Short mmCIF file of C-alpha atoms in Angstrom, two decimals:
data_model
loop_
_atom_site.label_atom_id
_atom_site.label_comp_id
_atom_site.label_asym_id
_atom_site.label_seq_id
_atom_site.Cartn_x
_atom_site.Cartn_y
_atom_site.Cartn_z
CA MET A 1 25.65 19.82 37.01
CA HIS A 2 22.08 18.64 37.09
CA PRO A 3 21.01 16.03 34.59
CA LEU A 4 19.33 17.50 31.54
CA SER A 5 15.55 17.25 31.71
CA ASP A 6 13.63 15.75 28.81
CA ALA A 7 12.30 19.21 27.96
CA GLU A 8 15.81 20.68 27.91
CA LEU A 9 17.02 17.80 25.74
CA VAL A 10 14.29 18.43 23.19
CA ASP A 11 15.18 22.14 23.20
CA ARG A 12 18.87 21.43 22.58
CA LEU A 13 18.16 19.11 19.60
CA PRO A 14 15.01 20.60 18.08
CA ASP A 15 15.37 18.93 14.68
CA ILE A 16 15.47 15.39 16.03
CA LEU A 17 12.51 13.25 16.99
CA ILE A 18 13.42 12.21 20.50
CA ASN A 19 11.41 9.60 22.39
CA HIS A 20 11.78 7.57 25.56
CA ASP A 21 13.72 4.85 23.76
CA ASN A 22 16.38 7.09 22.24
CA LYS A 23 16.63 9.94 24.75
CA ALA A 24 19.71 8.46 26.45
CA PHE A 25 21.41 8.11 23.08
CA TYR A 26 20.89 11.81 22.33
CA ARG A 27 21.80 12.88 25.86
CA GLY A 28 25.08 11.10 25.10
CA TRP A 29 25.61 13.38 22.10
CA LEU A 30 25.46 16.43 24.33
CA GLU A 31 28.21 14.89 26.51
CA ARG A 32 30.21 13.89 23.41
CA ARG A 33 29.69 10.23 24.18
CA LEU A 34 28.37 7.76 21.60
CA LEU A 35 26.14 5.51 23.69
CA LEU A 36 24.73 2.43 21.99
CA ASN A 37 22.39 0.02 23.68
CA ARG A 38 23.97 -3.08 25.20
CA CYS A 39 22.04 -5.86 26.91
CA LEU A 40 23.03 -6.59 30.50
CA GLN A 41 21.53 -10.06 30.19
CA CYS A 42 23.29 -11.39 27.06
CA ASP A 43 25.90 -8.67 26.30
CA THR A 44 24.58 -8.12 22.76
CA TRP A 45 24.77 -4.60 21.35
CA HIS A 46 22.13 -3.15 19.08
CA HIS A 47 21.40 0.09 17.25
CA PRO A 48 19.23 2.11 16.70
CA PRO A 49 17.91 2.06 20.26
CA LYS A 50 15.11 -0.39 20.92
CA PRO A 51 13.15 -0.87 24.17
CA VAL A 52 14.17 -4.51 24.53
CA CYS A 53 17.14 -6.60 23.46
CA PRO A 54 16.24 -8.12 20.08
CA GLU A 55 18.35 -11.19 20.95
CA CYS A 56 17.00 -12.23 24.36
CA TRP A 57 14.06 -9.84 24.92
CA SER A 58 15.49 -8.55 28.17
CA ASP A 59 14.55 -4.96 28.92
CA ALA A 60 17.88 -4.45 30.67
CA VAL A 61 19.33 -2.57 27.73
CA VAL A 62 21.85 0.01 28.83
CA PRO A 63 23.22 2.89 26.76
CA THR A 64 26.94 2.13 26.82
CA PRO A 65 29.90 4.05 25.37
CA VAL A 66 31.61 2.47 22.37
CA CYS A 67 35.37 2.74 21.88
CA GLY A 68 34.79 4.55 18.59
CA GLU A 69 37.06 2.41 16.43
CA GLY A 70 35.63 0.90 13.27
CA THR A 71 35.83 0.12 9.57
CA VAL A 72 33.93 1.73 6.71
CA HIS A 73 31.34 -0.80 5.52
CA LEU A 74 29.08 1.30 3.26
CA LEU A 75 29.93 4.61 1.65
CA ILE A 76 28.04 7.12 -0.43
CA ARG A 77 29.03 10.59 -1.52
CA LEU A 78 26.12 12.98 -1.62
CA ARG A 79 26.12 15.51 -4.45
CA GLN A 80 22.90 16.94 -3.08
CA GLY A 81 20.93 16.44 0.07
CA PRO A 82 19.01 18.06 2.88
CA PRO A 83 20.30 21.40 4.10
CA ALA A 84 22.51 20.96 7.17
CA ASP A 85 24.70 23.25 9.23
CA GLY A 86 28.25 23.11 7.89
CA VAL A 87 27.48 20.78 4.97
CA ASP A 88 28.34 22.09 1.52
CA TYR A 89 27.48 19.73 -1.32
CA SER A 90 29.75 21.54 -3.76
CA THR A 91 32.28 18.94 -2.72
CA PRO A 92 30.74 15.47 -2.42
CA HIS A 93 29.66 14.89 1.17
CA PRO A 94 30.72 11.43 2.38
CA VAL A 95 28.22 9.39 4.36
CA ALA A 96 29.84 6.30 5.82
CA THR A 97 28.26 3.39 7.65
CA VAL A 98 30.96 2.21 10.01
CA GLU A 99 31.16 -1.29 11.40
CA LEU A 100 32.14 -0.74 15.02
CA ALA A 101 34.83 -2.75 16.79
CA GLU A 102 32.44 -3.87 19.55
CA GLN A 103 30.46 -6.43 17.55
CA GLU A 104 30.15 -7.81 14.04
CA GLY A 105 27.27 -6.08 12.25
CA LEU A 106 26.96 -3.25 14.81
CA ARG A 107 27.14 -0.11 12.71
CA TYR A 108 26.81 3.62 13.01
CA THR A 109 26.30 6.00 10.11
CA SER A 110 27.78 9.48 9.92
CA THR A 111 30.16 11.53 7.83
CA VAL A 112 33.94 11.42 7.64
CA ILE A 113 35.98 14.57 8.25
CA GLY A 114 39.62 15.59 8.31
CA ASP A 115 42.71 14.39 6.43
CA GLY A 116 41.92 11.92 3.69
CA ALA A 117 38.15 12.29 4.04
CA ALA A 118 37.75 13.05 0.35
CA ASP A 119 39.18 9.71 -0.74
CA VAL A 120 37.96 7.52 2.10
CA ALA A 121 36.90 4.10 0.85
CA ILE A 122 35.10 0.97 1.99
CA GLY A 123 37.46 -1.02 4.23
CA ASP A 124 39.26 2.00 5.69
CA SER A 125 39.81 2.28 9.42
CA VAL A 126 38.13 5.23 11.10
CA ARG A 127 37.58 6.50 14.61
CA LEU A 128 34.88 8.53 16.29
CA THR A 129 35.30 12.26 16.75
CA TRP A 130 32.91 15.16 17.33
CA ILE A 131 31.95 18.35 15.56
CA GLU A 132 29.46 21.07 16.42
CA ARG A 133 26.27 21.24 14.38
CA ASN A 134 23.47 23.69 15.13
CA GLY A 135 25.24 24.52 18.39
CA ALA A 136 25.29 20.96 19.68
CA PRO A 137 27.88 18.16 19.49
CA TYR A 138 27.48 15.77 16.56
CA PRO A 139 29.33 12.42 16.23
CA VAL A 140 31.39 11.91 13.08
CA PHE A 141 34.38 9.83 12.02
CA GLU A 142 37.92 10.60 10.96
CA ARG A 143 40.39 8.31 9.29
CA SER A 144 42.76 6.36 11.49
CA GLY A 145 45.43 3.80 10.63
CA ALA A 146 47.77 3.85 7.70
CA SER A 147 45.59 2.83 4.77
CA SER A 148 45.30 5.31 1.94
CA ALA A 149 43.95 5.25 -1.57
CA SER A 150 47.38 4.59 -3.06
CA GLU A 151 48.02 1.54 -0.86
CA ARG A 152 44.75 -0.21 -1.62
CA MET B 1 6.88 -27.16 2.75
CA PRO B 2 5.11 -23.83 3.31
CA ARG B 3 1.35 -24.15 3.12
CA ASN B 4 -0.33 -22.42 0.19
CA PRO B 5 -4.06 -23.11 0.45
CA VAL B 6 -4.83 -19.86 -1.39
CA LYS B 7 -3.02 -21.06 -4.50
CA ASP B 8 -5.04 -20.09 -7.61
CA GLN B 9 -8.08 -19.29 -5.43
CA VAL B 10 -8.12 -15.51 -5.92
CA ALA B 11 -8.22 -13.70 -9.25
CA ILE B 12 -7.55 -10.20 -10.50
CA VAL B 13 -10.49 -9.37 -12.74
CA GLY B 14 -10.18 -5.64 -13.30
CA VAL B 15 -7.47 -3.03 -13.75
CA GLY B 16 -7.51 0.73 -14.18
CA SER B 17 -4.74 3.27 -14.47
CA THR B 18 -4.52 6.99 -14.97
CA GLY B 19 -1.09 6.73 -16.55
CA PHE B 20 1.81 8.61 -15.03
CA SER B 21 3.20 12.07 -15.40
CA ARG B 22 5.97 14.14 -13.91
CA GLN B 23 4.57 17.35 -15.36
CA GLY B 24 1.65 19.45 -14.29
CA ALA B 25 0.17 19.53 -10.85
CA SER B 26 -3.45 20.48 -11.13
CA ARG B 27 -5.22 17.32 -9.95
CA SER B 28 -5.62 16.01 -6.43
CA ARG B 29 -4.46 12.60 -5.35
CA ASP B 30 -8.05 11.63 -4.63
CA ALA B 31 -9.08 12.55 -8.18
CA LEU B 32 -6.43 10.23 -9.59
CA VAL B 33 -7.51 7.40 -7.30
CA ALA B 34 -11.17 7.92 -8.20
CA GLN B 35 -10.43 7.68 -11.91
CA ALA B 36 -8.31 4.54 -11.60
CA CYS B 37 -10.82 2.86 -9.29
CA ILE B 38 -13.82 3.62 -11.47
CA ASP B 39 -11.97 2.34 -14.53
CA ALA B 40 -10.96 -0.86 -12.70
CA VAL B 41 -14.50 -1.52 -11.48
CA ARG B 42 -15.93 -0.95 -14.97
CA ASP B 43 -13.20 -3.17 -16.43
CA ALA B 44 -14.21 -5.91 -13.99
CA GLY B 45 -17.88 -5.54 -14.88
CA VAL B 46 -19.09 -5.48 -11.28
CA GLY B 47 -21.51 -3.02 -9.71
CA LYS B 48 -20.37 -0.70 -6.97
CA GLN B 49 -22.76 -2.29 -4.50
CA GLU B 50 -20.85 -5.56 -4.96
CA ILE B 51 -17.58 -4.15 -3.65
CA ASP B 52 -17.27 -5.16 -0.02
CA GLY B 53 -13.54 -4.74 0.45
CA VAL B 54 -11.20 -1.78 -0.09
CA CYS B 55 -7.43 -1.99 0.38
CA GLY B 56 -5.09 0.94 -0.14
CA GLY B 57 -2.94 3.47 1.62
CA LEU B 58 -3.10 7.16 0.77
CA PRO B 59 -5.88 8.25 0.66
CA ARG B 60 -7.21 6.04 3.44
CA ALA B 61 -9.46 3.16 2.47
CA SER B 62 -12.40 4.67 4.34
CA THR B 63 -11.94 7.88 2.34
CA VAL B 64 -12.18 5.90 -0.87
CA VAL B 65 -15.31 4.13 0.39
CA SER B 66 -17.02 7.47 0.95
CA MET B 67 -15.63 9.11 -2.20
CA LEU B 68 -16.98 6.29 -4.37
CA GLY B 69 -20.15 5.84 -2.35
CA LEU B 70 -19.63 2.14 -1.76
CA PRO B 71 -22.75 1.21 0.20
CA GLU B 72 -21.44 -1.41 2.67
CA VAL B 73 -17.87 -2.58 3.07
CA THR B 74 -16.68 -5.30 5.47
CA HIS B 75 -12.90 -5.16 4.94
CA TYR B 76 -11.04 -1.85 4.57
CA VAL B 77 -7.39 -1.58 5.49
CA ASN B 78 -4.60 0.94 4.93
CA HIS B 79 -1.19 -0.37 3.88
CA PRO B 80 2.22 1.17 3.49
CA PRO B 81 3.91 0.79 0.10
CA PRO B 82 5.17 -1.16 -1.79
CA PHE B 83 1.92 -2.31 -3.30
CA GLY B 84 2.50 -6.04 -2.71
CA PHE B 85 1.34 -5.58 0.88
CA THR B 86 -2.02 -4.38 -0.42
CA ILE B 87 -2.46 -7.19 -2.92
CA VAL B 88 -1.46 -9.86 -0.38
CA ASP B 89 -3.98 -8.48 2.10
CA ALA B 90 -6.72 -8.34 -0.53
CA MET B 91 -5.96 -11.96 -1.49
CA ASN B 92 -6.06 -13.12 2.11
CA ALA B 93 -9.24 -11.19 2.86
CA ILE B 94 -11.04 -12.79 -0.07
CA HIS B 95 -9.81 -16.29 0.70
CA ALA B 96 -10.73 -15.92 4.37
CA GLY B 97 -14.18 -14.62 3.53
CA SER B 98 -13.70 -11.13 4.94
CA ALA B 99 -14.82 -9.77 1.58
CA ASP B 100 -15.83 -11.16 -1.81
CA VAL B 101 -14.94 -8.32 -4.18
CA VAL B 102 -12.02 -6.13 -3.19
CA LEU B 103 -10.99 -2.84 -4.75
CA ALA B 104 -7.24 -2.28 -4.27
CA TYR B 105 -5.57 0.98 -5.27
CA HIS B 106 -2.28 2.80 -5.13
CA ALA B 107 -1.66 6.48 -5.77
CA MET B 108 1.60 8.18 -6.58
CA TYR B 109 1.59 11.88 -5.82
CA ARG B 110 4.63 14.12 -5.96
CA SER B 111 5.38 16.07 -2.85
CA PRO B 112 6.93 19.55 -3.15
CA PHE B 113 10.23 17.97 -2.04
CA VAL B 114 10.70 15.72 -5.04
CA SER B 115 9.61 17.80 -8.00
CA ARG B 116 9.86 21.40 -9.08
CA SER B 117 6.49 21.34 -10.82
CA ALA B 118 4.90 19.86 -7.70
CA ALA B 119 6.54 22.56 -5.61
CA SER B 120 4.86 25.14 -7.84
CA ASP B 121 1.47 23.85 -6.73
CA PRO B 122 0.46 25.79 -3.61
CA LEU B 123 -2.11 23.12 -2.81
CA ARG B 124 0.67 20.60 -2.12
CA ARG B 125 2.42 22.65 0.56
CA HIS B 126 0.90 20.52 3.29
CA LEU B 127 2.50 17.32 1.98
CA GLY B 128 5.55 15.74 3.61
CA TRP B 129 8.40 13.84 1.98
CA ALA B 130 6.38 10.75 1.21
CA GLY B 131 3.21 12.61 0.30
CA GLU B 132 1.76 12.15 3.77
CA PRO B 133 0.11 15.11 5.47
CA ILE B 134 3.00 16.99 6.98
CA GLY B 135 3.97 16.38 10.58
CA ARG B 136 7.30 16.52 12.31
CA PRO B 137 10.02 15.47 9.84
CA TRP B 138 12.17 12.51 10.76
CA ARG B 139 15.88 13.14 11.32
CA THR B 140 16.85 15.74 8.78
CA ASP B 141 20.63 15.47 8.86
CA PRO B 142 22.31 14.08 5.74
CA GLU B 143 24.05 11.28 7.63
CA GLN B 144 21.23 8.80 7.87
CA LEU B 145 20.18 5.98 5.59
CA GLU B 146 16.43 6.01 6.07
CA GLY B 147 14.67 5.65 2.74
CA SER B 148 16.55 6.12 -0.51
CA PRO B 149 20.10 6.64 0.83
CA GLY B 150 19.99 3.10 2.26
CA TYR B 151 19.95 1.69 -1.25
CA ALA B 152 22.75 3.93 -2.46
CA ALA B 153 24.80 2.79 0.53
CA TRP B 154 24.27 -0.92 -0.12
CA ALA B 155 24.92 -0.32 -3.82
CA SER B 156 28.36 0.89 -2.75
CA ARG B 157 28.91 -2.40 -0.94
CA TYR B 158 27.58 -4.38 -3.91
CA LEU B 159 29.96 -2.72 -6.36
CA HIS B 160 32.78 -3.16 -3.84
CA GLU B 161 32.20 -6.84 -3.10
CA TYR B 162 31.44 -8.08 -6.58
CA GLY B 163 33.34 -5.72 -8.84
CA VAL B 164 30.14 -4.87 -10.70
CA ARG B 165 30.64 -1.96 -13.13
CA ARG B 166 28.35 1.04 -13.32
CA GLU B 167 27.72 0.19 -16.95
CA GLN B 168 26.09 -3.03 -15.77
CA LEU B 169 23.63 -1.01 -13.67
CA GLY B 170 23.12 1.04 -16.81
CA TYR B 171 21.68 -1.95 -18.67
CA VAL B 172 18.75 -1.91 -16.24
CA ALA B 173 18.07 1.78 -16.87
CA VAL B 174 18.36 1.46 -20.66
CA ASN B 175 16.22 -1.70 -20.75
CA ASN B 176 13.42 -0.03 -18.85
CA ARG B 177 13.48 3.10 -21.00
CA THR B 178 13.42 1.05 -24.19
CA ASN B 179 10.39 -0.82 -22.90
CA ALA B 180 8.60 2.32 -21.74
CA ALA B 181 8.66 3.66 -25.31
CA ASP B 182 5.85 1.19 -26.11
CA ASN B 183 3.84 1.99 -22.99
CA PRO B 184 1.46 4.94 -23.38
CA LEU B 185 1.02 5.11 -19.59
CA ALA B 186 4.73 5.74 -19.00
CA ALA B 187 6.14 9.08 -17.88
CA MET B 188 9.58 8.69 -19.51
CA ARG B 189 9.50 7.45 -23.11
CA ASP B 190 12.41 9.21 -24.78
CA PRO B 191 15.17 6.80 -25.82
CA LEU B 192 18.14 6.42 -23.48
CA THR B 193 21.63 5.33 -24.49
CA MET B 194 24.39 3.88 -22.35
CA GLU B 195 26.31 7.11 -22.98
CA ASP B 196 23.38 9.06 -21.55
CA TYR B 197 23.42 6.80 -18.52
CA LEU B 198 27.13 7.05 -17.87
CA GLY B 199 27.01 10.82 -18.34
CA ALA B 200 24.04 11.40 -16.04
CA ARG B 201 24.40 13.56 -12.96
CA MET B 202 25.56 11.72 -9.86
CA VAL B 203 23.22 12.19 -6.91
CA ARG B 204 24.23 9.73 -4.23
CA ASP B 205 27.49 8.41 -5.63
CA PRO B 206 27.72 5.55 -6.72
CA LEU B 207 24.16 6.08 -7.98
CA CYS B 208 23.15 8.72 -10.52
CA MET B 209 19.86 10.35 -11.58
CA LEU B 210 19.06 7.44 -13.90
CA ASP B 211 19.53 4.78 -11.21
CA MET B 212 16.52 6.14 -9.31
CA ASP B 213 12.84 5.84 -10.06
CA VAL B 214 11.02 8.88 -11.31
CA PRO B 215 8.52 10.71 -9.08
CA VAL B 216 5.13 10.92 -10.79
CA ASP B 217 1.47 11.62 -10.30
CA GLY B 218 -0.86 8.77 -11.11
CA ALA B 219 -2.87 5.86 -9.76
CA ASP B 220 -3.45 2.18 -10.43
CA ALA B 221 -6.43 0.20 -9.23
CA PHE B 222 -7.42 -3.46 -9.25
CA VAL B 223 -10.50 -5.53 -8.60
CA LEU B 224 -10.00 -8.94 -7.03
CA THR B 225 -12.45 -11.70 -6.27
CA THR B 226 -12.62 -15.46 -5.85
CA ALA B 227 -11.46 -17.58 -8.75
CA GLU B 228 -14.94 -19.08 -8.85
CA ARG B 229 -16.63 -15.71 -9.16
CA ALA B 230 -14.01 -14.64 -11.70
CA ARG B 231 -15.11 -17.35 -14.12
CA ASP B 232 -18.55 -15.71 -14.28
CA LEU B 233 -17.06 -12.27 -14.92
CA THR B 234 -14.40 -12.86 -17.54
CA ASP B 235 -12.89 -15.35 -19.94
CA HIS B 236 -9.41 -14.28 -18.96
CA PRO B 237 -9.01 -14.03 -15.21
CA VAL B 238 -5.49 -13.74 -13.85
CA LEU B 239 -4.93 -15.99 -10.84
CA ILE B 240 -2.67 -15.29 -7.89
CA HIS B 241 -0.71 -18.52 -7.82
CA ALA B 242 1.61 -17.63 -4.94
CA ALA B 243 2.37 -14.51 -2.92
CA THR B 244 4.48 -13.55 0.04
CA THR B 245 6.24 -10.73 1.81
CA GLY B 246 9.52 -11.05 3.68
CA THR B 247 11.90 -9.38 6.07
CA THR B 248 14.59 -10.31 8.61
CA ALA B 249 15.34 -9.43 12.23
CA LYS B 250 18.00 -6.92 11.26
CA ASN B 251 16.09 -4.61 8.94
CA ASP B 252 17.21 -1.12 9.94
CA GLU B 253 18.88 0.21 6.79
CA ASP B 254 22.45 0.31 8.07
CA GLN B 255 22.17 -2.82 10.25
CA ILE B 256 21.13 -5.65 7.86
CA SER B 257 23.58 -8.52 8.12
CA GLY B 258 24.70 -8.18 4.53
CA LEU B 259 23.90 -8.50 0.84
CA GLY B 260 23.38 -12.24 1.34
CA HIS B 261 20.66 -12.01 3.98
CA HIS B 262 17.76 -9.58 3.84
CA GLY B 263 14.11 -9.51 2.80
CA GLN B 264 14.79 -10.58 -0.78
CA GLN B 265 16.20 -13.95 0.21
CA VAL B 266 13.24 -14.58 2.51
CA VAL B 267 10.79 -13.78 -0.28
CA ALA B 268 12.63 -15.84 -2.91
CA LYS B 269 12.78 -18.91 -0.67
CA GLU B 270 9.15 -18.73 0.42
CA LEU B 271 7.73 -17.89 -2.99
CA ARG B 272 9.71 -20.60 -4.71
CA ALA B 273 8.47 -23.18 -2.21
CA LYS B 274 4.87 -22.06 -2.70
CA SER B 275 4.91 -21.91 -6.50
CA ASP B 276 4.71 -24.64 -9.12
CA ILE B 277 6.13 -22.20 -11.66
CA TRP B 278 9.59 -20.69 -11.30
CA VAL B 279 12.69 -19.47 -13.06
CA PRO B 280 13.46 -20.21 -15.89
CA ASP B 281 9.94 -21.26 -16.94
CA VAL B 282 8.10 -17.99 -16.28
CA ASP B 283 7.21 -16.00 -19.39
CA VAL B 284 7.80 -12.48 -18.13
CA TYR B 285 9.75 -11.14 -15.17
CA PHE B 286 9.08 -8.04 -13.07
CA PRO B 287 11.94 -7.27 -10.69
CA TYR B 288 11.44 -4.08 -8.70
CA ASP B 289 13.56 -1.18 -9.88
CA GLY B 290 13.09 1.68 -7.46
CA PHE B 291 16.86 1.66 -7.82
CA SER B 292 18.64 -0.08 -10.71
CA PHE B 293 20.75 -2.03 -8.25
CA ILE B 294 17.65 -3.61 -6.64
CA THR B 295 16.86 -5.22 -10.00
CA LEU B 296 20.27 -6.89 -10.25
CA SER B 297 19.92 -8.13 -6.70
CA TRP B 298 16.48 -9.61 -7.37
CA ILE B 299 17.71 -11.31 -10.54
CA GLU B 300 20.35 -13.02 -8.42
CA ASN B 301 18.09 -13.88 -5.53
CA VAL B 302 15.39 -15.59 -7.57
CA GLY B 303 18.07 -17.73 -9.14
CA TRP B 304 18.55 -16.50 -12.69
CA CYS B 305 22.25 -16.36 -11.75
CA GLY B 306 24.52 -16.51 -8.71
CA GLU B 307 25.24 -13.90 -6.05
CA GLY B 308 27.07 -10.91 -7.51
CA GLU B 309 26.50 -12.10 -11.10
CA GLY B 310 23.47 -9.94 -11.90
CA GLY B 311 25.49 -7.37 -13.82
CA ALA B 312 27.20 -9.95 -15.98
CA PHE B 313 23.82 -11.68 -16.44
CA VAL B 314 22.01 -8.67 -17.88
CA GLU B 315 25.03 -7.95 -20.05
CA SER B 316 25.05 -11.46 -21.49
CA HIS B 317 21.25 -11.50 -22.00
CA TRP B 318 21.28 -8.13 -23.73
CA GLU B 319 19.56 -7.99 -27.10
CA LYS B 320 21.61 -5.44 -28.93
CA GLU B 321 19.24 -4.63 -31.81
CA ALA B 322 16.25 -4.29 -29.53
CA ASN B 323 18.33 -2.43 -26.91
CA ARG B 324 16.90 -4.43 -24.05
CA ILE B 325 17.27 -7.45 -21.81
CA MET B 326 15.73 -10.66 -23.11
CA ILE B 327 16.48 -13.53 -20.76
CA ASP B 328 17.29 -16.69 -22.71
CA GLY B 329 16.06 -14.85 -25.81
CA ARG B 330 12.53 -15.27 -24.45
CA VAL B 331 11.73 -13.54 -21.15
CA PRO B 332 11.47 -9.73 -21.12
CA VAL B 333 12.17 -7.77 -17.96
CA ASN B 334 9.71 -5.05 -16.92
CA PRO B 335 8.11 -4.67 -20.38
CA HIS B 336 6.21 -1.58 -19.19
CA GLY B 337 9.37 0.31 -18.26
CA GLY B 338 9.31 -0.28 -14.52
CA SER B 339 9.56 2.37 -11.85
CA LEU B 340 12.63 3.84 -13.56
CA SER B 341 10.70 4.84 -16.68
CA GLU B 342 6.97 4.24 -16.32
CA GLY B 343 7.05 5.99 -12.97
CA ALA B 344 7.66 5.34 -9.30
CA THR B 345 4.62 3.17 -8.68
CA GLN B 346 5.95 1.14 -5.73
CA GLY B 347 5.09 -2.00 -7.65
CA SER B 348 1.51 -1.26 -8.66
CA GLY B 349 2.63 -0.65 -12.24
CA HIS B 350 4.48 -3.96 -12.30
CA ILE B 351 1.39 -5.83 -11.12
CA ARG B 352 -0.92 -4.00 -13.54
CA GLU B 353 1.38 -4.75 -16.47
CA ALA B 354 1.61 -8.42 -15.47
CA VAL B 355 -2.19 -8.63 -15.48
CA VAL B 356 -2.44 -6.87 -18.85
CA GLN B 357 0.21 -9.17 -20.34
CA LEU B 358 -1.44 -12.32 -19.02
CA ARG B 359 -4.77 -11.18 -20.45
CA GLY B 360 -3.10 -10.69 -23.81
CA ASP B 361 -4.09 -7.00 -23.81
CA ALA B 362 -0.65 -5.41 -24.04
CA GLY B 363 -0.84 -4.37 -27.68
CA ASP B 364 2.52 -3.46 -29.24
CA ARG B 365 4.43 -4.72 -26.24
CA GLN B 366 2.54 -8.01 -25.82
CA VAL B 367 4.82 -10.85 -24.76
CA ALA B 368 3.89 -13.65 -27.12
CA GLY B 369 2.24 -16.56 -25.34
CA ALA B 370 2.63 -15.09 -21.86
CA ARG B 371 0.96 -17.48 -19.43
CA SER B 372 2.85 -16.83 -16.21
CA ALA B 373 4.62 -13.90 -14.59
CA LEU B 374 7.07 -13.68 -11.71
CA LEU B 375 7.04 -10.42 -9.75
CA THR B 376 9.54 -9.56 -7.06
CA LEU B 377 8.73 -6.19 -5.58
CA GLY B 378 10.34 -3.90 -3.05
CA GLY B 379 13.83 -3.72 -1.76
CA PHE B 380 15.90 -5.18 1.05
CA PHE B 381 14.86 -3.98 4.44
CA PHE B 382 11.18 -4.10 5.34
CA ASN B 383 9.53 -4.09 1.96
CA ALA B 384 10.41 -7.20 -0.06
CA GLN B 385 7.49 -9.07 -1.59
CA GLY B 386 6.81 -11.51 -4.38
CA LEU B 387 3.98 -12.80 -6.54
CA VAL B 388 3.50 -15.46 -9.15
CA LEU B 389 0.55 -14.72 -11.42
CA ARG B 390 -0.82 -17.02 -14.06
CA GLN B 391 -3.57 -17.21 -16.64
CA GLY B 392 -6.77 -18.71 -15.27
#
């Protein structure tokens, strides 16, 4: 399989502003891989993608898969919002910022799906999974671990 | 110690405002800016040929120069909101000698996305989310925290970490509505009860309709000059005593290190070091309130109370009969109604009201003996700013 050209990438994700700094991140989506930038020089992760490492200013920042495990750090439930494929605001739509296992303060924001999504709370363990949106893969989270509303 | 050579060297000598409305849609943004600017210049008592600096955002400063026919201008710069960026630049430009008399303005103009009545205006169809001429939208999926959702998200963390109750956010909303009743410029003047607040429609849970500022049409404008020149123009100049903006390395909405380290702490530390006047001695306080929760956070960060205690603080400084916050029985909070009730002015309304109060021109809502004002504008990420204003 040939690597996707920049033009093909833009065609696959027409609603997203893709540039040279984030194109590898979005290519990762299409392969169902969440690739966050990690610095080869000092090992620090950062997100969203920046052209240099904010810690050491090295430009050796490499889109690197994360393990996908994390903890809910921020959580809102949208009762209204922008139209999106598969999102129905008649039930509150959770938007969770997840602190990823790789590094303190490294976070990724998406929704939570599956069992227990309706009562997910700050502090819950979640893991990365993928859905299809507008015909392309989209990274989301599902609950993992044993915690539930009744145990908190 | 931070240097502050500009302390008390620049004065605000004129203000103008169109007032704010969430109804109707028949005027252009430029028309609102023109009215506010002309009123501010007349209020200052300067001629248009004397204005050699223009600071604003939308419309562009050069557009305002041509619209108002300002003959020759040596400093004209466009700034993003909140409005503190504009005022700080105007102050610095005057002190540095880039201009002597600066006209600074801010327009609020509802895009079709934020208001049904604005959407009914076919002449606004070209406006994007923030009122900018439309281009490519940014990411449009619901799972991003750019802009407003970032505050709702950190509000969730705030309630979680500190056990703050929604009712305590409600005090901010009720306070501002009570105050707006006495402000003829305000868009929302009908009384609001705590029951109204708690029953309001949730939008981005944990925040409801009444936790968010109200989109409006309107404009504020200011004339600034040197303190020396101000003494020739007016008996009641308002001096910029200290001013700063502040942000941190991690300022993407979902990546800030936490509630204890973002732009607000940077601003509070810098402003406090630059100012001879601080909490609790200021006479009137203007914490930004684009979201109710930002107000509680500012109250904590400038030192009225400790981290996480903002909710309990407004509850214990609540004046029940007056239905508003009165810190230590003396210091009102956003006496004009703030962004929640006057209208979403990105801080220009807060600055205008501070000037009016310090001039003693606030009529029914005049804060008795107001000689100094503390203003802390903007939010957490890349938009925190602060000012201390005082009577000249």
